[in-house]
Short mmCIF file of C-alpha atoms and ligand atoms in Angstrom, two decimals:
data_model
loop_
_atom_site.label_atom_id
_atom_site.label_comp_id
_atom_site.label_asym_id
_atom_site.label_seq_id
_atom_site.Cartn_x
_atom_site.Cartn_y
_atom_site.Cartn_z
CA UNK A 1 28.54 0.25 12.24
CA UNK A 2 28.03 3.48 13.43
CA UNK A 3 27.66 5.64 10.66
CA UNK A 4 28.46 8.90 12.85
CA UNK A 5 32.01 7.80 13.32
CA UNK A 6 32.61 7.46 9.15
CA UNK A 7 32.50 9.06 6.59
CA UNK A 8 31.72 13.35 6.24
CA UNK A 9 30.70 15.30 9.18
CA UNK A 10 28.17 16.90 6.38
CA UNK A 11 27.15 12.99 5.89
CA UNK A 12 27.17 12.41 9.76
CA UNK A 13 25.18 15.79 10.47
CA UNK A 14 22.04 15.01 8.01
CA UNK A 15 22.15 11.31 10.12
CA UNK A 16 21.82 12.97 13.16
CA UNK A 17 18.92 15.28 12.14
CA UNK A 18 17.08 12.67 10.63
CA UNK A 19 17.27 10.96 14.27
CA UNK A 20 15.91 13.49 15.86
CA UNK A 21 13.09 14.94 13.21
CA UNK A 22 10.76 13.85 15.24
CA UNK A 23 11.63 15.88 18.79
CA UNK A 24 12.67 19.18 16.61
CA UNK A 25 9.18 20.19 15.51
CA UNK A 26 10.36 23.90 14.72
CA UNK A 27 11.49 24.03 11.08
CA UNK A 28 13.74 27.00 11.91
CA UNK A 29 15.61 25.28 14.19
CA UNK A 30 16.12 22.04 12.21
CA UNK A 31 17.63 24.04 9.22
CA UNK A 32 20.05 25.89 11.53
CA UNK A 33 21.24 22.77 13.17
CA UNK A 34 22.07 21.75 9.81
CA UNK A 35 24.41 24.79 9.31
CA UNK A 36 26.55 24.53 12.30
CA UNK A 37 29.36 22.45 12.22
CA UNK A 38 29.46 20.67 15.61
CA UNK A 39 32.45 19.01 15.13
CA UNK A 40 34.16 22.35 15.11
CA UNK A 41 33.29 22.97 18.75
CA UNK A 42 34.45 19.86 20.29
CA UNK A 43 38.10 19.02 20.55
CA UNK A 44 40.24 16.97 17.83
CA UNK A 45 39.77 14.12 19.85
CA UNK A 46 36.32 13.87 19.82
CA UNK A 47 35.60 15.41 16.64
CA UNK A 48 34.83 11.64 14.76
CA UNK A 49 32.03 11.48 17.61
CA UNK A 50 30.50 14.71 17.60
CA UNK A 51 27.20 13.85 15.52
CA UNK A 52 26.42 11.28 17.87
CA UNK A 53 23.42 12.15 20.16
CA UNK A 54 25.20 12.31 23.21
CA UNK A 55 27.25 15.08 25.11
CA UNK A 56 30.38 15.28 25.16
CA UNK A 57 33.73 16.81 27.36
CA UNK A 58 35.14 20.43 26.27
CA UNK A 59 37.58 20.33 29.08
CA UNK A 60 37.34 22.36 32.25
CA UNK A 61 34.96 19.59 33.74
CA UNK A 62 32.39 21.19 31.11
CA UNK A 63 30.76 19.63 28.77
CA UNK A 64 28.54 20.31 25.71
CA UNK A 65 25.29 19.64 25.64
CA UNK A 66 23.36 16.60 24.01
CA UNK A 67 22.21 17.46 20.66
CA UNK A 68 18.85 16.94 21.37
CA UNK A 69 18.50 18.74 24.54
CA UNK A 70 20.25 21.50 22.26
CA UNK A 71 17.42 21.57 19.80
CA UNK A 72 14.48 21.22 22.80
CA UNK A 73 15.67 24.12 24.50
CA UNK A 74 16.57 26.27 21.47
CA UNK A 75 12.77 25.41 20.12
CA UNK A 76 11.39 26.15 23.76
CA UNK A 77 12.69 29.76 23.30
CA UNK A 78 10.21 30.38 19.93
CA UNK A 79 13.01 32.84 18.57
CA UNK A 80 11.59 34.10 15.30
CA UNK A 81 14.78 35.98 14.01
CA UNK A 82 14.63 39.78 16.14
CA UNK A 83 15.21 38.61 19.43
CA UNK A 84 18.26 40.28 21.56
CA UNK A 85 19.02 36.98 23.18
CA UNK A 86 21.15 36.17 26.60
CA UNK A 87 23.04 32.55 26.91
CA UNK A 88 24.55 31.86 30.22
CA UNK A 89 26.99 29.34 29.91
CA UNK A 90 29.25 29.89 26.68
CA UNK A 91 30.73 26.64 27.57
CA UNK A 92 32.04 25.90 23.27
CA UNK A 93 30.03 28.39 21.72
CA UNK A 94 28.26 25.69 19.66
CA UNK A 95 24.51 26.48 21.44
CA UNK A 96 25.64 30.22 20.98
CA UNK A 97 26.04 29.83 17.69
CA UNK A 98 22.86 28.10 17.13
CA UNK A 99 21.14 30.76 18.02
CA UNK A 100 22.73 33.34 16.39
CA UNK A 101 21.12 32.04 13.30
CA UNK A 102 17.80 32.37 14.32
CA UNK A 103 18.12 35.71 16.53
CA UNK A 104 19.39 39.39 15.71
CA UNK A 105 21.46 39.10 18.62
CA UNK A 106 23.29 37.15 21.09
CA UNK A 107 24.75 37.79 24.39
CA UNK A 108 26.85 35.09 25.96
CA UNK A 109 28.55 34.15 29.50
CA UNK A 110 31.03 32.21 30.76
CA UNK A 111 32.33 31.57 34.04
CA UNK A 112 35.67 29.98 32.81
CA UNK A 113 38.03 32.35 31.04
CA UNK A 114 39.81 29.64 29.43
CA UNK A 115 36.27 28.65 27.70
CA UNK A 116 35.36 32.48 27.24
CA UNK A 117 38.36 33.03 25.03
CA UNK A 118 38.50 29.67 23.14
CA UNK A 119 34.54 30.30 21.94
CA UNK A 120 35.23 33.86 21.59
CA UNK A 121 38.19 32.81 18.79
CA UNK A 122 36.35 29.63 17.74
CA UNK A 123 33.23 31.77 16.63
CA UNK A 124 35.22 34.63 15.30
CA UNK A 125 37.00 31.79 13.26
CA UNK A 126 33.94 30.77 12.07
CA UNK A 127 32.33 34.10 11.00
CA UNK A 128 29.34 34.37 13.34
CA UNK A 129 29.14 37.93 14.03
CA UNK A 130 26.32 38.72 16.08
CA UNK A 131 27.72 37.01 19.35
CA UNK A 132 29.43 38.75 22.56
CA UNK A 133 31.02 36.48 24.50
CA UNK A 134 31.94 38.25 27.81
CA UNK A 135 33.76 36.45 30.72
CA UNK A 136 32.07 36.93 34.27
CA UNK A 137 32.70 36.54 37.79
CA UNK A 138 30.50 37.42 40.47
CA UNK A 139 27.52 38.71 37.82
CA UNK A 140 24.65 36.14 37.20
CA UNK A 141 24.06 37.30 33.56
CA UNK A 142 24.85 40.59 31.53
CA UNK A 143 22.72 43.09 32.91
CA UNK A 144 24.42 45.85 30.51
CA UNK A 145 22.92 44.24 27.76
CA UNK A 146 19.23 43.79 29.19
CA UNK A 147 16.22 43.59 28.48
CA UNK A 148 16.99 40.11 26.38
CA UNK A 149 13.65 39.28 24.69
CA UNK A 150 14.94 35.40 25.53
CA UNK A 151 17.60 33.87 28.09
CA UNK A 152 18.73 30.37 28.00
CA UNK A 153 20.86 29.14 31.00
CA UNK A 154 22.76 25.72 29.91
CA UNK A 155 23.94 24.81 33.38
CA UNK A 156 21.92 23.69 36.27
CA UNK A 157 19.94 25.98 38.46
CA UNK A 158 18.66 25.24 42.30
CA UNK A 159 16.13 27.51 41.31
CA UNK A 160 14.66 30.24 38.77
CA UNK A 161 17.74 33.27 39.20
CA UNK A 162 15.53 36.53 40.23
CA UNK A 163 18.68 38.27 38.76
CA UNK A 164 17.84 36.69 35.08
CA UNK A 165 14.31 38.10 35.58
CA UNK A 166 14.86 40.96 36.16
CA UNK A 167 16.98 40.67 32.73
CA UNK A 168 13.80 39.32 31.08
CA UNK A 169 11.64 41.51 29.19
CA UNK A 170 8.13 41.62 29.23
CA UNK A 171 6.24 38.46 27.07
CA UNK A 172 10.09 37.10 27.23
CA UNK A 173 11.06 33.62 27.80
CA UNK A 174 13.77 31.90 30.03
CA UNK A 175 14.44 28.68 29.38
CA UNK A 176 16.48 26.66 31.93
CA UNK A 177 17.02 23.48 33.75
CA UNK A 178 16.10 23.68 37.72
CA UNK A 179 16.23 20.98 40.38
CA UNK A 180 19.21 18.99 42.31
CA UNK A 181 22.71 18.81 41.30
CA UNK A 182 22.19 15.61 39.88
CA UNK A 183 18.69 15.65 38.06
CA UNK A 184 16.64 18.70 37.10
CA UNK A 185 13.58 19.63 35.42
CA UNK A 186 13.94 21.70 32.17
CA UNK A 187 11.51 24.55 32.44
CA UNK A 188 10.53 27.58 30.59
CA UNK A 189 9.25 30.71 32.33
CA UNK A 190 7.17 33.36 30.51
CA UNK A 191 7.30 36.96 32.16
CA UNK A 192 3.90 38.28 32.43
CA UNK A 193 2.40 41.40 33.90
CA UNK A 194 0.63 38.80 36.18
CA UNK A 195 3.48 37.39 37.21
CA UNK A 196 6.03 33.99 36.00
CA UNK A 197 4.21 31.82 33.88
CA UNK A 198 6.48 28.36 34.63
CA UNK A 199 5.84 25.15 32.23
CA UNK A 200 7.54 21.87 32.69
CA UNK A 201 9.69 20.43 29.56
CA UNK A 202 10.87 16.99 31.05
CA UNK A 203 13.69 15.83 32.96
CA UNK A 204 17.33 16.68 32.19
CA UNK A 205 20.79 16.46 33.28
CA UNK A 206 23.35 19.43 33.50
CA UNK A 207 26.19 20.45 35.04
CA UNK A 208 26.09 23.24 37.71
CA UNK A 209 25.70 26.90 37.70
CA UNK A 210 28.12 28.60 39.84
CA UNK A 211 27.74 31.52 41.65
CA UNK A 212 25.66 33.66 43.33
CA UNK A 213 22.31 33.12 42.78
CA UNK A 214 23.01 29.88 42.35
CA UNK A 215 24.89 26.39 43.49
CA UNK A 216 28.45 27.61 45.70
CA UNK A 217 31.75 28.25 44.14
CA UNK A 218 33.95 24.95 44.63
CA UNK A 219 36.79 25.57 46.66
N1 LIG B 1 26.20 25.97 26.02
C1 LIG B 1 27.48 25.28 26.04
C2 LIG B 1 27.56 24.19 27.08
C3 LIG B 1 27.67 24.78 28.42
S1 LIG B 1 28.18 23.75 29.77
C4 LIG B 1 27.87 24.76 24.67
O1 LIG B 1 27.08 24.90 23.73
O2 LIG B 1 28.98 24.22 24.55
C5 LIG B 1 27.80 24.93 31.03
C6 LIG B 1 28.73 26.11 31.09
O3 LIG B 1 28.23 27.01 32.07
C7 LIG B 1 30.16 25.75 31.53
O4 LIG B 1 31.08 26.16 30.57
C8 LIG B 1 30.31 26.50 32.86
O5 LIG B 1 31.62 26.97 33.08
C9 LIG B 1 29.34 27.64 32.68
N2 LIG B 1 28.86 28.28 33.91
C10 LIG B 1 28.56 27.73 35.12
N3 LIG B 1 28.12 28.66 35.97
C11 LIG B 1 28.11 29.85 35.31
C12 LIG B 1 27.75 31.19 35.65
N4 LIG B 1 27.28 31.50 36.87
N5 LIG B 1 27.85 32.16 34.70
C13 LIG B 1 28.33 31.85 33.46
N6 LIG B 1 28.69 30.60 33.07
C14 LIG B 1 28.57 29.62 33.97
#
């Protein structure tokens, strides 16, 4: 039986975190997972599914991310509760939302109206109150709101975006998966006076970035 698929979500939630206690080593990050109901972000459909360790579809050819790829990169961005923090890829709101509880503030993107306005409601809904969710076009990013002290980007990069440096403040941290369109490497990148400090997290598996600075518009 899979124990995700009965019973509470509460019940199903505590399964999934005791699954992955071993990859979330940041205590912080464990204890917000535990607050935010995933099945909340996913659609109706897949609600009865949505502690199981897997990603899942949010429409729009989107999806949201695995749970534990969730927790790696939120952990990889060692938020200790000030940060000003930029997400690119609102996608559900759900990794937005994560961080909100373990940041002063968050900044969010999405490329997608549709999925800019659903998360903006959902999280509203919700009560998380330190999120802007702003819908972009052309814009890698929100410079207005720069310097972020961290910036994750949950969609797949050719390469590290020089316009999300430039967003980065100094001693900040950009966390962000970069390869092919089908596999990628999930790297963080530590802004230095020296320079970009790059270190490899393992391999991963997201869809695109769009844009400029990144993979080409589909036609
Ligand atoms: N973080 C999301 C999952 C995001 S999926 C969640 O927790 O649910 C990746 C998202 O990035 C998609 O919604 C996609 O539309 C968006 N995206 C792709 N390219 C983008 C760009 N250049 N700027 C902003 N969002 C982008």
């Amino acid at each position: 039986m899979n124990r995700s698929t009965h019973g509470s979500p509460e019940g199903a939630r505590a399964s999934l975190l005791a699954e992955l206690a071993h990859d979330i080593v940041d205590e912080r990050v464990r204890e917000a997972m535990s607050r935010v109901p995933r099945e909340e972000f996913v659609g109706a459909d897949a609600a009865p599914v949505a502690y199981q360790n897997r990603p899942l579809p949010i429409g729009h050819g989107q999806t949201i991310s695995q749970p534990l790829m969730v927790a790696l990169m939120t952990q990889a961005l060692m938020l200790t509760g000030d940060e000003r923090v930029l997400e690119v890829g609102t996608g559900s709101g759900y990794q937005a939302a994560l961080i909100s509880l373990l940041a002063a503030h968050v900044v969010s993107v999405e490329r997608v109206p549709e999925l800019a306005s659903s998360s903006t409601e959902r999280l509203r809904r919700l009560g998380y109150s330190n999120i802007e969710v702003h819908a972009v076009r052309d814009e890698l990013g929100w410079p207005d709101g720069a310097p972020y002290d961290a910036i994750i980007v949950t969609a797949a990069s050719p390469d590290v975006p020089r316009a999300l440096l430039d967003q980065l403040a100094m001693a900040g941290r950009l966390v962000l998966p970069v390869g092919s369109r089908n596999i990628q490497e999930l790297v963080r990148i530590v802004k230095t006076p020296e320079g970009a400090q790059r270190h490899n997290l393992g391999s991963c598996r997201f869809v695109p970035l769009l844009g400029r600075g990144a993979w080409p518009e589909p036609r």
